[in-house]
mmCIF file of C-alpha atoms in Angstrom:
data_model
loop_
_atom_site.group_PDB
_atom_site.id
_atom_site.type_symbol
_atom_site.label_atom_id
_atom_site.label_comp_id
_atom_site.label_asym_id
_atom_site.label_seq_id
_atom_site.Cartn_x
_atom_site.Cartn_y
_atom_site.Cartn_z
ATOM 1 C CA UNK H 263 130.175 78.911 199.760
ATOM 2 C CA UNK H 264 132.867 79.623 202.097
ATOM 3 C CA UNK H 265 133.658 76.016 202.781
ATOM 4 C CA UNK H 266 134.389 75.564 198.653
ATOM 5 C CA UNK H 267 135.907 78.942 198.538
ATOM 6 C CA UNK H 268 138.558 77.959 201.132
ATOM 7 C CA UNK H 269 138.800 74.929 199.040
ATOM 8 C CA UNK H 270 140.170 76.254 196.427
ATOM 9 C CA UNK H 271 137.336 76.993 194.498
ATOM 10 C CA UNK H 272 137.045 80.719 193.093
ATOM 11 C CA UNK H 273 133.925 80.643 190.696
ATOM 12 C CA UNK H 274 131.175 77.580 189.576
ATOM 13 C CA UNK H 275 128.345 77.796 187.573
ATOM 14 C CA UNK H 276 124.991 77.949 188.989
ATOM 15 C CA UNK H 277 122.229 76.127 187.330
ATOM 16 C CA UNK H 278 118.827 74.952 187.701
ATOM 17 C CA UNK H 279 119.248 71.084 188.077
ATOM 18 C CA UNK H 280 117.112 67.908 185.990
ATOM 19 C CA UNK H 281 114.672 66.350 188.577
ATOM 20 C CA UNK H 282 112.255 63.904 188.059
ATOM 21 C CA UNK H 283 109.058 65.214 186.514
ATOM 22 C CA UNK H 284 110.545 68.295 185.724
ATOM 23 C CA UNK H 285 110.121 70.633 182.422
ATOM 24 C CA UNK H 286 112.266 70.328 179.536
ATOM 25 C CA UNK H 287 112.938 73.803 179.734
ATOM 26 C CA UNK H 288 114.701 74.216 183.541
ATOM 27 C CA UNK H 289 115.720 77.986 183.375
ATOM 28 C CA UNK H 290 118.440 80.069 183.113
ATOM 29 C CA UNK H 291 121.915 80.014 185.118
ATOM 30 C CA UNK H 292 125.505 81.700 185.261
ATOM 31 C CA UNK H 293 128.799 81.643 187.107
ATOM 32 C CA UNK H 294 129.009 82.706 190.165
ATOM 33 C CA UNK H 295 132.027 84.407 191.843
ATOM 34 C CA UNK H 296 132.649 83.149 195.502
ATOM 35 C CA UNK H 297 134.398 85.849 197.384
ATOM 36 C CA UNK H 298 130.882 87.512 198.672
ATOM 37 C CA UNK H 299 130.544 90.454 196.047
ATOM 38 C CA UNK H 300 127.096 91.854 195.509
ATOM 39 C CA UNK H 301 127.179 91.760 191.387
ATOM 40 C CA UNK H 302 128.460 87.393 191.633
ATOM 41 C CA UNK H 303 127.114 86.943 188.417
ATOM 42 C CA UNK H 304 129.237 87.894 184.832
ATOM 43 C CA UNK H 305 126.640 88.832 181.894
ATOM 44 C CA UNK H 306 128.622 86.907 179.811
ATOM 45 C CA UNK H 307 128.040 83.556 181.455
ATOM 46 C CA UNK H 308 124.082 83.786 181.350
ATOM 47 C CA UNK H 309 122.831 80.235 179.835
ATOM 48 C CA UNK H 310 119.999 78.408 179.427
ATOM 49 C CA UNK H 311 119.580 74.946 180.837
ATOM 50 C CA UNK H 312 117.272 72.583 179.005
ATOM 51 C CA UNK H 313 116.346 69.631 180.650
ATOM 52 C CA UNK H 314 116.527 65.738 178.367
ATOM 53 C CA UNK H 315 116.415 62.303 178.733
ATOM 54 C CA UNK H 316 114.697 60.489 181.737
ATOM 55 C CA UNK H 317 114.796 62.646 183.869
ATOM 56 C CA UNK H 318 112.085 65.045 181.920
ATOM 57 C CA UNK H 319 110.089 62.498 180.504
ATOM 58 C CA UNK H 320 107.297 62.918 182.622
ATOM 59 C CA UNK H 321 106.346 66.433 181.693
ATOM 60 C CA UNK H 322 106.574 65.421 177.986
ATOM 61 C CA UNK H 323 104.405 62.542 178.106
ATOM 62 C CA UNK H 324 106.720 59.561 178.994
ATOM 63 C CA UNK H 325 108.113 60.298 175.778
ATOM 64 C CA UNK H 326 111.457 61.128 173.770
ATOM 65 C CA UNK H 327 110.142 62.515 170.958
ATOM 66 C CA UNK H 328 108.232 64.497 172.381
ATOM 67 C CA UNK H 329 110.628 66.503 174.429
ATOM 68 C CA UNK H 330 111.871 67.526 170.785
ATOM 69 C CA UNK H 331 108.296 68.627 169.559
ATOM 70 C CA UNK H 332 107.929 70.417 172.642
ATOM 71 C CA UNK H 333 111.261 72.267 171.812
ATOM 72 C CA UNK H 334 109.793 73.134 168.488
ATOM 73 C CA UNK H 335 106.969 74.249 169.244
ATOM 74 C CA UNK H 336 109.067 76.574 172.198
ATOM 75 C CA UNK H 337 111.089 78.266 168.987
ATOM 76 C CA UNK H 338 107.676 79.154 167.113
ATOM 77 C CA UNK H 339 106.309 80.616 169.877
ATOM 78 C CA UNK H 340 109.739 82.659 170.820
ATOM 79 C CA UNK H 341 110.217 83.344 166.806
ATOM 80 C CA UNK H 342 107.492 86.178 165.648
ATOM 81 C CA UNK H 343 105.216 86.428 163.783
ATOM 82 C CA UNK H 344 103.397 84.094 166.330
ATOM 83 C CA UNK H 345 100.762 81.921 164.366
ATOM 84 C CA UNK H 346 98.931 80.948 167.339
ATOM 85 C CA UNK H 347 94.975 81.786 168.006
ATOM 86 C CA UNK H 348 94.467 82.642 171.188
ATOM 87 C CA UNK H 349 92.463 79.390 172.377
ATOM 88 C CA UNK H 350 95.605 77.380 171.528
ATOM 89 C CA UNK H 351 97.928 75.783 174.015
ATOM 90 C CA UNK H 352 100.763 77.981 174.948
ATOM 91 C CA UNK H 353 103.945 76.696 176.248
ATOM 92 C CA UNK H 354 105.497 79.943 177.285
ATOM 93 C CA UNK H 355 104.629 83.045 178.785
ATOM 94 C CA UNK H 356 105.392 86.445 177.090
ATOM 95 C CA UNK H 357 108.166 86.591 179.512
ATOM 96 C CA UNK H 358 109.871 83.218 178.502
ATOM 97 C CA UNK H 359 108.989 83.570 174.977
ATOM 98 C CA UNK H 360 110.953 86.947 175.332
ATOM 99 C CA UNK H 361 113.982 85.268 176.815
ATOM 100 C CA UNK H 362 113.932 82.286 174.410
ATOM 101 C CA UNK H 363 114.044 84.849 171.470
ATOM 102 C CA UNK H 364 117.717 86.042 172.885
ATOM 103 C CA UNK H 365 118.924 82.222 173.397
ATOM 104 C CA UNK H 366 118.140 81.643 170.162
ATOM 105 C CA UNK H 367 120.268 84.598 168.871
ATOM 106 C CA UNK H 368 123.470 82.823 169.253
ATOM 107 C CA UNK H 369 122.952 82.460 172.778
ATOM 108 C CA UNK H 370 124.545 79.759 175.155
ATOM 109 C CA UNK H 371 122.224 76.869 175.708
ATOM 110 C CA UNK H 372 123.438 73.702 178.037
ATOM 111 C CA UNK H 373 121.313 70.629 177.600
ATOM 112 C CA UNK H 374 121.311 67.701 179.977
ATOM 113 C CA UNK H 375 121.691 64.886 178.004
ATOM 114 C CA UNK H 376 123.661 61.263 177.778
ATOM 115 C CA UNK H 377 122.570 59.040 175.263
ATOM 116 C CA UNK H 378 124.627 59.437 171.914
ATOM 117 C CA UNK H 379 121.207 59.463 170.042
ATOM 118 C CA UNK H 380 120.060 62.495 171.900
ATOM 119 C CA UNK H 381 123.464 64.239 171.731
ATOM 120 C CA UNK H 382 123.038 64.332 167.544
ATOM 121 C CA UNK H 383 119.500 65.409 167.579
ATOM 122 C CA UNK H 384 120.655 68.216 169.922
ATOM 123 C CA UNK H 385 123.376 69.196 167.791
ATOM 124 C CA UNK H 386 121.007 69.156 164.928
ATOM 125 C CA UNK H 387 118.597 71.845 167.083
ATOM 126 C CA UNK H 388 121.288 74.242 167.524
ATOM 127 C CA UNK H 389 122.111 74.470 163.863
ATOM 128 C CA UNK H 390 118.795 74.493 162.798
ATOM 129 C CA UNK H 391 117.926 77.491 165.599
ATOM 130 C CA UNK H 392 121.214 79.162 165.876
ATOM 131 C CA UNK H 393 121.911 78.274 169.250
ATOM 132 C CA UNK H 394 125.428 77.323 171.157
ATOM 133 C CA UNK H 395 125.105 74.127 172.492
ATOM 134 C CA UNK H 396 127.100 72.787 175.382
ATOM 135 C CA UNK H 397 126.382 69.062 176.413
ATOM 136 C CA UNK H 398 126.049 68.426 180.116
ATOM 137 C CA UNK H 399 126.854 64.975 181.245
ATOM 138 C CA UNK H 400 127.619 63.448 178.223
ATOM 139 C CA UNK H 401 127.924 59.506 179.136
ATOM 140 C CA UNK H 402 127.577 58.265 175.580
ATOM 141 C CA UNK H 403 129.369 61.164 174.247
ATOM 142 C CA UNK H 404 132.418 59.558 173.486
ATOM 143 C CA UNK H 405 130.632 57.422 171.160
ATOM 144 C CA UNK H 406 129.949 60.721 169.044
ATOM 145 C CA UNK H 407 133.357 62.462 169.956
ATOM 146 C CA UNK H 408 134.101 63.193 166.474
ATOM 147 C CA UNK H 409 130.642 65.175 165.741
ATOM 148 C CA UNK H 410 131.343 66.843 168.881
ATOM 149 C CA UNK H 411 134.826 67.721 167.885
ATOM 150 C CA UNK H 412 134.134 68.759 164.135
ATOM 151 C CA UNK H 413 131.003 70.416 165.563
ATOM 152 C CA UNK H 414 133.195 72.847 168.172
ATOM 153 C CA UNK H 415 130.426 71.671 170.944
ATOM 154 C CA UNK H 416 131.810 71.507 174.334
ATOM 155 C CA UNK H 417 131.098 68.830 176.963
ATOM 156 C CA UNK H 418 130.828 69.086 180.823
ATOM 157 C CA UNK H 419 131.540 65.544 182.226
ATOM 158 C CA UNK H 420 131.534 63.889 185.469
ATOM 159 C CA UNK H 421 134.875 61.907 185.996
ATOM 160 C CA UNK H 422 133.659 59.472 188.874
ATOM 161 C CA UNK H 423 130.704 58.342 186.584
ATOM 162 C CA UNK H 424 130.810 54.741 186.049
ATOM 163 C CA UNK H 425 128.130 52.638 186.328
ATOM 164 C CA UNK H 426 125.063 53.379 184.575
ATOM 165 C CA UNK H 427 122.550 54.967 186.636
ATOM 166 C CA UNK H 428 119.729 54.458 183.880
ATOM 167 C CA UNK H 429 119.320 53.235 180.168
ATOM 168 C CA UNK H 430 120.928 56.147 178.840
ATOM 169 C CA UNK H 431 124.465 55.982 180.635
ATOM 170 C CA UNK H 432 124.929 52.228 179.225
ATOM 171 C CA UNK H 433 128.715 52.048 178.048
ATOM 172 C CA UNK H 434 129.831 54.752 180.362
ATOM 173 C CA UNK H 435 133.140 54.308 181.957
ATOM 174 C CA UNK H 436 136.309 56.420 183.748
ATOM 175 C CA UNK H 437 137.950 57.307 180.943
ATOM 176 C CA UNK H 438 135.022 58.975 179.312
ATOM 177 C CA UNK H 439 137.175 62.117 180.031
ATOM 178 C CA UNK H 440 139.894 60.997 178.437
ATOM 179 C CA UNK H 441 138.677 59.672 174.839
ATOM 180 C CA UNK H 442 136.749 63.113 174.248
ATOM 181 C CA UNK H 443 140.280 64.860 175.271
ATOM 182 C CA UNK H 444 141.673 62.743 172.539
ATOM 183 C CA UNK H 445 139.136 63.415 169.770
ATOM 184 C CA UNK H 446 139.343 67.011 170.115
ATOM 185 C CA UNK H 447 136.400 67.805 172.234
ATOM 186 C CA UNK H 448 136.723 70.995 174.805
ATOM 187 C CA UNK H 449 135.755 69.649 178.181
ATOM 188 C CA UNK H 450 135.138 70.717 181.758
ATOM 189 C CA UNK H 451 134.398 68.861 184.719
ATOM 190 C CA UNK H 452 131.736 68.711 187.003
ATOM 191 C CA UNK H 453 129.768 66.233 189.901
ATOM 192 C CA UNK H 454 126.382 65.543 188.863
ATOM 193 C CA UNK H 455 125.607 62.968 191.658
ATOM 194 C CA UNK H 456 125.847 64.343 195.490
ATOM 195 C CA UNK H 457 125.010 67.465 197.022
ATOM 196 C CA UNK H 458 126.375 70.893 195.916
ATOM 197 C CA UNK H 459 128.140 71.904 198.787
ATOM 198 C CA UNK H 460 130.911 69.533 198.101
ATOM 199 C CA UNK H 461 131.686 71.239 195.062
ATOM 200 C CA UNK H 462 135.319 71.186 195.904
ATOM 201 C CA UNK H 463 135.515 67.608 195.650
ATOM 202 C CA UNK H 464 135.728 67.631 191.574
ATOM 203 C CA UNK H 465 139.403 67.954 191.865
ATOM 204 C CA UNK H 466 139.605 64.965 193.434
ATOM 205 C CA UNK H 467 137.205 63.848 190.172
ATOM 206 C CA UNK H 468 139.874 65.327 187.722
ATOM 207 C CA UNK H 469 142.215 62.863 189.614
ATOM 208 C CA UNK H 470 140.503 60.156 188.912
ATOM 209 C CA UNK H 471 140.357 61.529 185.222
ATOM 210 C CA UNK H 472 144.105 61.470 184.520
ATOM 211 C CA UNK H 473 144.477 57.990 186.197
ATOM 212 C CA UNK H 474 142.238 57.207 183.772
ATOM 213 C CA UNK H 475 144.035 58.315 180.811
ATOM 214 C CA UNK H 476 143.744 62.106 180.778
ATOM 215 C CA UNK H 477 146.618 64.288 180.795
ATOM 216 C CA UNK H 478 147.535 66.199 183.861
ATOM 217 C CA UNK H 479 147.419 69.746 181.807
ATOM 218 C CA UNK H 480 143.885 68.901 180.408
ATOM 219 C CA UNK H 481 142.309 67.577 183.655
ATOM 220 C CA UNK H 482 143.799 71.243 185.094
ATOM 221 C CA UNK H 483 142.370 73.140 182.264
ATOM 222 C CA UNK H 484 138.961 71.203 182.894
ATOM 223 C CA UNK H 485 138.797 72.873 186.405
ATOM 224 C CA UNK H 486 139.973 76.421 185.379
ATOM 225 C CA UNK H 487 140.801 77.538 182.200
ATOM 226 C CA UNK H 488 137.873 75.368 180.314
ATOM 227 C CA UNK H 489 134.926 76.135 182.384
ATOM 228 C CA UNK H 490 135.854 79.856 181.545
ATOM 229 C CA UNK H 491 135.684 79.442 177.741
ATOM 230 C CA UNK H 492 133.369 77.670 177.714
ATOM 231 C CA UNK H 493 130.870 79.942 179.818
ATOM 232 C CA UNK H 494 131.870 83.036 177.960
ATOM 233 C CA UNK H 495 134.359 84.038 180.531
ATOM 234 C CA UNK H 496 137.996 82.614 178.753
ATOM 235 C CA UNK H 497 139.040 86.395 178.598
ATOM 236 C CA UNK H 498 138.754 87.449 181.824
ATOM 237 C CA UNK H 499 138.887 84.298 183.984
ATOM 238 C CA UNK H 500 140.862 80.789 184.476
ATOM 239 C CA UNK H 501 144.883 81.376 183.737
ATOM 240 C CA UNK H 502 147.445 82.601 185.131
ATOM 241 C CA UNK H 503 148.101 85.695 182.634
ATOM 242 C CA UNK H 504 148.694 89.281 182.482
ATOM 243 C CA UNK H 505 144.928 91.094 182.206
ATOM 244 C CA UNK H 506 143.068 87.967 183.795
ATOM 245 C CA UNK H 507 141.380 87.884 187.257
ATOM 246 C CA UNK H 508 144.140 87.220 190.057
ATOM 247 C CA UNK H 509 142.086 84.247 190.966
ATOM 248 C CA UNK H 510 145.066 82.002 192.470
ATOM 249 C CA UNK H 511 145.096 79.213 195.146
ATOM 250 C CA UNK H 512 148.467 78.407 196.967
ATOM 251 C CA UNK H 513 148.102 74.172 197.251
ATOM 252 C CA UNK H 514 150.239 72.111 199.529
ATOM 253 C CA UNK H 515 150.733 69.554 197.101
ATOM 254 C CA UNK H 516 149.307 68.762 193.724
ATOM 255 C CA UNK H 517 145.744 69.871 193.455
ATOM 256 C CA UNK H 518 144.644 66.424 192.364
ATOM 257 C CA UNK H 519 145.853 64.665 194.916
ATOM 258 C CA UNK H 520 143.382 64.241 197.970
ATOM 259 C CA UNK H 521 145.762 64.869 200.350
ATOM 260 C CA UNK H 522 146.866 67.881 198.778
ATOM 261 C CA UNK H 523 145.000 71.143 200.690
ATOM 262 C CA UNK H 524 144.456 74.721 200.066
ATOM 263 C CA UNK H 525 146.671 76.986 201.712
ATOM 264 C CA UNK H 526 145.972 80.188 200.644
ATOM 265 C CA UNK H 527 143.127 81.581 198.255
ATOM 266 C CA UNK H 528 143.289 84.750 196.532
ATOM 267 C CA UNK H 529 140.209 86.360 194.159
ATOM 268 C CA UNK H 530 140.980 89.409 192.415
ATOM 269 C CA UNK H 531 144.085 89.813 194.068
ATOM 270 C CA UNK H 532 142.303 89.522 197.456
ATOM 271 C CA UNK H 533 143.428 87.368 200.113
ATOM 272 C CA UNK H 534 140.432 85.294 201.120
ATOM 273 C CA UNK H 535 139.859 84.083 205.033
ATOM 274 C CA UNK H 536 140.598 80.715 205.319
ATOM 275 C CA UNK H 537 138.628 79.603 208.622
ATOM 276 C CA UNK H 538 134.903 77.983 208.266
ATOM 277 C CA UNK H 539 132.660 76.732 210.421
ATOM 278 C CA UNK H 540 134.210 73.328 209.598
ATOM 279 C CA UNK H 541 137.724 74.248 210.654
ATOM 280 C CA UNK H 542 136.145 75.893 213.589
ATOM 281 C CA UNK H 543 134.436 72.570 214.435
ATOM 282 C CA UNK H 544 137.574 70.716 214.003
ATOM 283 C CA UNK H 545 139.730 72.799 216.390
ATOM 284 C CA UNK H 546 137.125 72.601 218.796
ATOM 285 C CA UNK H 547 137.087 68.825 218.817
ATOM 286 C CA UNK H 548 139.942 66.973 217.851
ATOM 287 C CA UNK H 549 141.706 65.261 220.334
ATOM 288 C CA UNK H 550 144.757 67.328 221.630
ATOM 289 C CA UNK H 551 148.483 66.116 222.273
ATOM 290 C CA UNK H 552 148.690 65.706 225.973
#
């Protein structure tokens, strides 16, 4: 945390991640604010993560459609009056079917998905269930950009993905960022490959996003100002505005530019410490001017 934080990262979301075998339903998550306070975790920014795609298929019998049934039958049991005997199969507990319930109330739910396919029949769920949908990853999305758009569905992308890691990313490319911008679709970005202690390095992502076509402004608002809106927090968190969060980082050049470091970071008007173990490391060893 304090390595991102000094960075130049203030807040990210925390989320249960997709992994291989895993349930379709992965848990709930929120942002997270990285200056050490006890309460790090907005109500406002509580979300559901649903897992789709490959990457689930083995809890839903190797198969697609079945994910979906098994998100059906998740609703009946969260919706009352319950119709099930008590000999039948349950998918939830009281607890989850308790938590589902509020989720399905207009609450935020994220789903992990890439295939343009999926991405319809997920938009499809929310309306039918009254659920806000957010897409997470997204590689075929710009192939449904307008839906997206029309449908007011935001989508969190990963700017460095390029080649397809499985059947679902086919047609994926750098400037997936940049033809959602272009429809109309709200995005934000995020790394969904490598480990999350190198969360800082999506700016250098959003760089690679506006070489790619994306403006400068939106590939900004993707790291600050869209992430909060689109996590409930676009009222309290992500500009530079009277009323918001003094959550402000002093750069040494332009933010998107890799050799471009933090200087200074401030969080609610507080001015954050700066040294790491990293930067402790690095004192300690690099070779000194004789």
């Amino acid at each position: 945390i304090s390595v991102n934080r000094a960075e130049g990262i203030t807040f990210a979301v925390v989320a249960p991640s997709a992994v291989m075998d895993g349930t379709v339903l992965a848990g709930q998550g929120a942002v997270a604010r990285l200056d050490d306070r006890i309460e790090a975790f907005p109500a406002p920014s509580r979300t559901l993560f649903v897992n789709l795609g490959p990457a689930a298929t083995s809890a839903s019998g190797m198969s697609r459609a079945a994910q979906f049934m098994l998100l059906d039958q998740a609703v009946r049991e969260a919706r009352p009056p319950s119709t099930a005997r008590d000999g039948d199969f349950q998918l939830l507990t009281p607890n989850g079917r308790e938590v589902l319930a509020r989720y399905l109330a207009g609450g935020r739910i994220a789903f992990s998905v890439d295939r343009a396919t999926d991405i319809r029949q997920v938009l499809a769920f929310a309306r039918r269930n009254g659920a806000r949908p957010v897409i997470v990853g997204g590689a075929q999305a710009a192939q449904v950009a307008s839906l997206l758009a029309s449908s007011k569905v935001p989508v969190i992308v990963d700017p460095l993905l390029n080649l397809p890691g499985t059947f679902d990313q086919i047609g994926v490319g750098l400037d997936n960022a940049s033809r959602l911008h272009k429809a109309g679709v709200s995005i934000a970005f995020t790394q969904l490959v490598g480990p999350s202690h190198n969360a800082y390095k999506v700016r250098q992502a959003a760089g690679v996003a506006v070489a790619h076509g994306l403006p400068w402004d939106a590939a900004l608002a993707a790291l600050t100002s869209g992430p909060a809106e689109i996590f409930g927090l676009g009222a309290e968190f992500g500009r530079i505005a009277p009323g918001y969060a003094a959550d402000l980082v002093l750069w040494s050049g332009d933010p998107l530019e890799v050799t471009s470091v933090a200087d200074q970071v401030w969080i609610d008007g507080r001015s954050q410490r700066m040294r790491t173990r990293q930067t402790e490391l690095r004192d300690r060893y690099r070779p000194r001017t004789p």
